[in-house]
CSV table of C-alpha atoms in Angstrom, one decimal:
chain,number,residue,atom,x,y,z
A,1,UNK,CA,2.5,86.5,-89.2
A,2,UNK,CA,1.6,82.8,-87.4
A,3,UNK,CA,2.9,82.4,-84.1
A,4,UNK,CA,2.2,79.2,-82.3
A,5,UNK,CA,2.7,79.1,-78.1
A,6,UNK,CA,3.2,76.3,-75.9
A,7,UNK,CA,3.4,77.3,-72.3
A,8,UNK,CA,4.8,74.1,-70.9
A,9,UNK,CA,8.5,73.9,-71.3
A,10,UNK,CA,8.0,69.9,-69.2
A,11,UNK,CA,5.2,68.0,-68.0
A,12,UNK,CA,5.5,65.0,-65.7
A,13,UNK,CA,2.7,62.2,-66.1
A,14,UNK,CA,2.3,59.3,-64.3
A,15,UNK,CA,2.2,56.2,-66.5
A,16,UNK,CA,-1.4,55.3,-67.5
A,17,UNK,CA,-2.7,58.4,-66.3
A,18,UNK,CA,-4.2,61.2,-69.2
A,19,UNK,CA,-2.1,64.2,-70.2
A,20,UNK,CA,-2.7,67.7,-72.0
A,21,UNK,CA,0.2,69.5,-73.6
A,22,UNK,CA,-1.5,73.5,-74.3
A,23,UNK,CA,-0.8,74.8,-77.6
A,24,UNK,CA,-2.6,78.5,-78.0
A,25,UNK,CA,-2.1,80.0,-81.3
A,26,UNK,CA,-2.4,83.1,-83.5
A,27,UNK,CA,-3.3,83.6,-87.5
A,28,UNK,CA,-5.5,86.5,-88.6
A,29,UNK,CA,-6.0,83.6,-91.7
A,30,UNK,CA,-9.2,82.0,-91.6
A,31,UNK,CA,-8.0,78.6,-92.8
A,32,UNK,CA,-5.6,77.0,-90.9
A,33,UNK,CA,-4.1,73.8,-89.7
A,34,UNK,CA,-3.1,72.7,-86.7
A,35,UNK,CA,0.0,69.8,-86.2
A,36,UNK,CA,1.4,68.1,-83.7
A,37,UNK,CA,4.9,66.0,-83.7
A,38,UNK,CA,6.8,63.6,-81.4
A,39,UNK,CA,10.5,64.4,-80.8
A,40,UNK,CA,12.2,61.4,-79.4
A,41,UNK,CA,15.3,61.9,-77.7
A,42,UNK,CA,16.4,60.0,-80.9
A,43,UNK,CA,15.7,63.7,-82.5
A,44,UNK,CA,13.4,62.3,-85.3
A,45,UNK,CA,10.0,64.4,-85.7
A,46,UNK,CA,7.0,61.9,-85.9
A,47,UNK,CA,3.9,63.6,-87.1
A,48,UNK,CA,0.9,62.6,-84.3
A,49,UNK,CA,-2.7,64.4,-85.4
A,50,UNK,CA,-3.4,67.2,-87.3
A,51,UNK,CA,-6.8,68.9,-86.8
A,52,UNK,CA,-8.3,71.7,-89.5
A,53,UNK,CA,-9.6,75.2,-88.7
A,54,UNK,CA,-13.0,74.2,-90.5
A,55,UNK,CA,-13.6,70.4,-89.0
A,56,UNK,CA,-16.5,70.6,-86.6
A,57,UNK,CA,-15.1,67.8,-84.2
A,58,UNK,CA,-11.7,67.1,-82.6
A,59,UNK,CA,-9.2,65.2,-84.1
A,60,UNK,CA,-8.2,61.6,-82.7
A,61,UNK,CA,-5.8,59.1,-83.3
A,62,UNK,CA,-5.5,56.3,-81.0
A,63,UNK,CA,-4.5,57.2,-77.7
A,64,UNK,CA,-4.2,60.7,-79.1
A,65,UNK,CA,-7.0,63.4,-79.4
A,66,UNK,CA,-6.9,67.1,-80.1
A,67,UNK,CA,-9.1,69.4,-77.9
A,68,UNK,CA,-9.6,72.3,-80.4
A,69,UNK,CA,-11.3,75.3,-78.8
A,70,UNK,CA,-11.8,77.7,-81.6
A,71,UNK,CA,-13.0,80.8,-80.2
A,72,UNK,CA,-10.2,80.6,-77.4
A,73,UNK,CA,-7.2,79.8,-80.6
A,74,UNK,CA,-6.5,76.6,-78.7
A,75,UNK,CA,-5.4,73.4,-79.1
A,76,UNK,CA,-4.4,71.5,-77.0
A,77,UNK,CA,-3.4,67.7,-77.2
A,78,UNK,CA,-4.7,65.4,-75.2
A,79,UNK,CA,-2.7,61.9,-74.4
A,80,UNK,CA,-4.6,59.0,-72.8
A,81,UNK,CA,-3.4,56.5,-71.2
A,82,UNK,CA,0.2,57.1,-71.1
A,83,UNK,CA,3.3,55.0,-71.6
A,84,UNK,CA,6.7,55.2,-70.9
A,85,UNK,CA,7.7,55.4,-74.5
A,86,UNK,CA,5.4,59.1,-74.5
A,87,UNK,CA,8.4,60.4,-73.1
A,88,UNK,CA,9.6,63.0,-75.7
A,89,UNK,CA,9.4,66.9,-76.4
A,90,UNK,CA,5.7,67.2,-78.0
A,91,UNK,CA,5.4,70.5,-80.9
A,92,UNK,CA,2.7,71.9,-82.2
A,93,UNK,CA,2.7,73.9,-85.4
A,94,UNK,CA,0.4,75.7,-87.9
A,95,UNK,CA,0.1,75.8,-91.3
A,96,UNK,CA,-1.7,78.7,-92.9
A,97,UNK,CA,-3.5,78.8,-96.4
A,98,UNK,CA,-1.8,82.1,-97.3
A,99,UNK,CA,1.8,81.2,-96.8
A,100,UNK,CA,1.6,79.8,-100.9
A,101,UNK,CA,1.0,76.7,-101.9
A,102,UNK,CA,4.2,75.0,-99.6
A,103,UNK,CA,2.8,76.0,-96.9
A,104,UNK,CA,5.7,75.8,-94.2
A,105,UNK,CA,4.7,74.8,-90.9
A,106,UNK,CA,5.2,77.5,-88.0
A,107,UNK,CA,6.6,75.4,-84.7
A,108,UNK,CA,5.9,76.3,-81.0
A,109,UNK,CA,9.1,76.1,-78.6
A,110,UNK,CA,8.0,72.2,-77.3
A,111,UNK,CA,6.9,70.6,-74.4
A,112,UNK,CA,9.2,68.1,-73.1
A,113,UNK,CA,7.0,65.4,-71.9
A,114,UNK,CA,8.3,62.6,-68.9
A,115,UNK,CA,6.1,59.8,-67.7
A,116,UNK,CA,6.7,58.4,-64.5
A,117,UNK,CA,6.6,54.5,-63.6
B,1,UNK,CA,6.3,52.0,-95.7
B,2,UNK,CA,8.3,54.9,-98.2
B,3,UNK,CA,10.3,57.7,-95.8
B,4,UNK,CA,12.1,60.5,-95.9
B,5,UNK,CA,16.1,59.9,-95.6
B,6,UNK,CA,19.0,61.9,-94.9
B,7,UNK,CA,22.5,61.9,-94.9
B,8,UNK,CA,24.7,62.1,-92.9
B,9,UNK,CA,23.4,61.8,-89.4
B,10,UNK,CA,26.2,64.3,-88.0
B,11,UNK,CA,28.7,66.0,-90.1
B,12,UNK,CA,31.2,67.8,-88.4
B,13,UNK,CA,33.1,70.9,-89.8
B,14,UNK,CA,35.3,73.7,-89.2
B,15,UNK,CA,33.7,77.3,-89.7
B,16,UNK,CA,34.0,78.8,-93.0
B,17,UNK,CA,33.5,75.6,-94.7
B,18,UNK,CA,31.1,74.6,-97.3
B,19,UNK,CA,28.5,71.5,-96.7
B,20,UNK,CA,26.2,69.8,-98.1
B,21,UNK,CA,23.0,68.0,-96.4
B,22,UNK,CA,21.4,65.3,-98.4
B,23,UNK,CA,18.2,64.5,-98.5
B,24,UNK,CA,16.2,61.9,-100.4
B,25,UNK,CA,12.2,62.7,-100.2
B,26,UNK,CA,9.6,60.0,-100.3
B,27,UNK,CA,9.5,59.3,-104.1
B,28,UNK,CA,6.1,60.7,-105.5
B,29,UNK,CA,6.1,63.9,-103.5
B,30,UNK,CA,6.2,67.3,-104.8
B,31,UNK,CA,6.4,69.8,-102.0
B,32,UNK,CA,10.2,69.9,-100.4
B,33,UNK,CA,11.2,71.7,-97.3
B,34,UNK,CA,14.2,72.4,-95.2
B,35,UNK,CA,14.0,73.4,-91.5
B,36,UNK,CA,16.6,73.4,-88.6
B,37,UNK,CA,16.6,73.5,-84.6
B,38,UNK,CA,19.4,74.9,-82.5
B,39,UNK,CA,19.7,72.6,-79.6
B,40,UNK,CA,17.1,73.0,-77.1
B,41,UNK,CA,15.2,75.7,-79.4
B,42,UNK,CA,12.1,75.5,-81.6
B,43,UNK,CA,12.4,74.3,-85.6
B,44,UNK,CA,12.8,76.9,-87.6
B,45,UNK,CA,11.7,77.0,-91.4
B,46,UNK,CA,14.2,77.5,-93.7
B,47,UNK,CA,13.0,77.0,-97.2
B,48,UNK,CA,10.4,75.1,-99.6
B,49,UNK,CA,11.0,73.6,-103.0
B,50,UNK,CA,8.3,72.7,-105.6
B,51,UNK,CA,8.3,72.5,-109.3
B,52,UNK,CA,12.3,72.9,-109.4
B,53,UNK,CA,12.6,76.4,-107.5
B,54,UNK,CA,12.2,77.8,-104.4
B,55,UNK,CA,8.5,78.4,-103.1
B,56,UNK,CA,9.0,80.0,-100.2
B,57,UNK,CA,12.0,81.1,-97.9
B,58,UNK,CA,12.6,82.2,-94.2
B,59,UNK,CA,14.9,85.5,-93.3
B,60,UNK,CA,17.2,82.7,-92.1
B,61,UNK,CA,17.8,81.4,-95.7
B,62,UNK,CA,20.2,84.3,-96.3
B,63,UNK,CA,22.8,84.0,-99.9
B,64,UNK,CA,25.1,81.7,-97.8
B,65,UNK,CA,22.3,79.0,-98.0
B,66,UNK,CA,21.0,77.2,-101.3
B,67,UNK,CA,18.9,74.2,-102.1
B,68,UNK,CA,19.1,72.1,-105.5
B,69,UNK,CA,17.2,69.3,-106.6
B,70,UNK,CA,20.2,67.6,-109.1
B,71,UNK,CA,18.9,64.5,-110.0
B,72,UNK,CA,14.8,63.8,-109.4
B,73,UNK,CA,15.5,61.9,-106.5
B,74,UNK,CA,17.8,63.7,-104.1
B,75,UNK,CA,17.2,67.2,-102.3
B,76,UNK,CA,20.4,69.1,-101.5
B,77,UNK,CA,21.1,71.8,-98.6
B,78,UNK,CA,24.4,73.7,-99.0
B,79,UNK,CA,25.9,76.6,-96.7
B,80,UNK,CA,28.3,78.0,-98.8
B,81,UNK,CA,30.8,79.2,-95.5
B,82,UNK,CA,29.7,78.1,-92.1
B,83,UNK,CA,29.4,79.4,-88.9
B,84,UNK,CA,29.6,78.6,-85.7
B,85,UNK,CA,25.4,79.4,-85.2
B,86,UNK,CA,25.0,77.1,-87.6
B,87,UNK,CA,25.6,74.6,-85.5
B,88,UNK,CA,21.7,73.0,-85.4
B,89,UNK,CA,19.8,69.7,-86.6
B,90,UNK,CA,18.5,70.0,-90.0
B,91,UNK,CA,15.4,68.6,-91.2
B,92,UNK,CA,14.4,67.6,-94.2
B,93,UNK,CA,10.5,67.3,-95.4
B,94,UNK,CA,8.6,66.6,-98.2
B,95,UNK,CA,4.6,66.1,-98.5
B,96,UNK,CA,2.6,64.9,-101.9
B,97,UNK,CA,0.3,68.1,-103.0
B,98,UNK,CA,-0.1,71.6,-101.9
B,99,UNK,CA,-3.6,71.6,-102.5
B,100,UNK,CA,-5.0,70.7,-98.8
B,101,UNK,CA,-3.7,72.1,-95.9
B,102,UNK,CA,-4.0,69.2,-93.8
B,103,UNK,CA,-1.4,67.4,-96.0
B,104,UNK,CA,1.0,66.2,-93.9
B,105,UNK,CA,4.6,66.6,-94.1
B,106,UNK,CA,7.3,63.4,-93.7
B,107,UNK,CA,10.3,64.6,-91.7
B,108,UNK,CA,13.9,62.8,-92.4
B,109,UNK,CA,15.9,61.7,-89.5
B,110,UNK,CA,17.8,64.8,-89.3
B,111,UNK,CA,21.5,65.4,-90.3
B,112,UNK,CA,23.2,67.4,-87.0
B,113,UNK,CA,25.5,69.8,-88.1
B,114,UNK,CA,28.5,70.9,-85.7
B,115,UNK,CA,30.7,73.6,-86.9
B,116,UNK,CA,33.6,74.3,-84.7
């Protein structure tokens, strides 16, 4: 079975300032993927980076990167430069290549995410 | 730019009543998926869809629960007799192919359920 941890239940960032949200993980499947989603207070889930077990470098998107420590079963997302509108609880989830061809994602509990003015 | 819709936003019912949460996938996917979150709590997978039948389901998806595909467009949820801890949002998803991992998956807006 996949579970997925985040640690943080809220994070306050100063707006501009750099933020990591810790996601740790746990698959005994060698191929994996990792997600992460944006939940607005809204309630919508906006899909953000998504990094694979085999890519030698870390994901990035924009302001977004993902700081994807194998060995450790980490990975952790990395927002730069932040702005009010970050504000939101922050998944991450794992998809795994033997859960059949759907492949359901596997969520962590969320970080809820504040920036400051 | 295509996206994943559902309807309604909130339905509201009284416990031990059916529903049924619609969902309309983005048009040329093939992989369908249910999932809900009790307030405040993670989202939970509930099922998966592809190729007219259920792929894959969750301990959660118990016989009061089924999905349907009627028509080739919309994407059905039903609980048969509702209870109270079903009270959650419910997430529809739907992603193109099954063949990369990476594939992403579209989530609808969510359709919060309240049964009282």
């Amino acid at each position: 079975a996949q579970k997925i941890t985040q640690t943080q239940p809220g994070m306050f960032v100063q707006e501009k300032e750099a933020v990591t949200l810790d996601c740790t993980y746990d698959t005994s499947d060698p191929s994996y993927g990792l997600f992460w989603y944006k939940q607005p207070s809204s309630g919508e889930m906006i899909f953000l980076i998504y990094q694979g077990s085999y890519d030698q470098q870390n994901a990035t998107e924009g302001r977004y990167s993902l700081n994807f420590q194998k060995a450790r079963k980490s990975a952790n997302l990395v927002i730069s430069a932040s702005q009010l509108g970050d504000s939101a609880m922050y998944f991450c989830a794992m998809r795994v290549l033997s859960s059949g061809s759907a492949r359901q994602l596997t969520f962590g509990s969320g970080t809820q995410l504040t920036v400051l003015p | 730019e295509p996206e994943v819709t559902q309807t309604p936003s909130h339905q509201v019912t009284q416990m031990g009543q059916e529903v049924i949460l619609r969902c309309v996938p983005i048009s040329n996917h093939l992989y369908f998926y249910w999932y809900r979150q009790i307030l405040g709590q993670k989202v939970e997978f509930l099922v998966s869809f592809y190729n007219n039948e259920i792929s894959e389901k969750s301990e959660i998806f118990d016989d009061q629960f089924s999905v349907e595909r009627p028509d080739g467009s919309n994407f059905t949820l039903k609980i048969r007799s509702t209870k109270l801890e079903d009270s959650a949002m419910y997430f529809c998803a739907s992603k193109f192919s099954g063949r990369e991992i990476g594939n992403e998956q579209f989530f609808g807006p969510g359709t919060r359920l309240t049964v009282l």
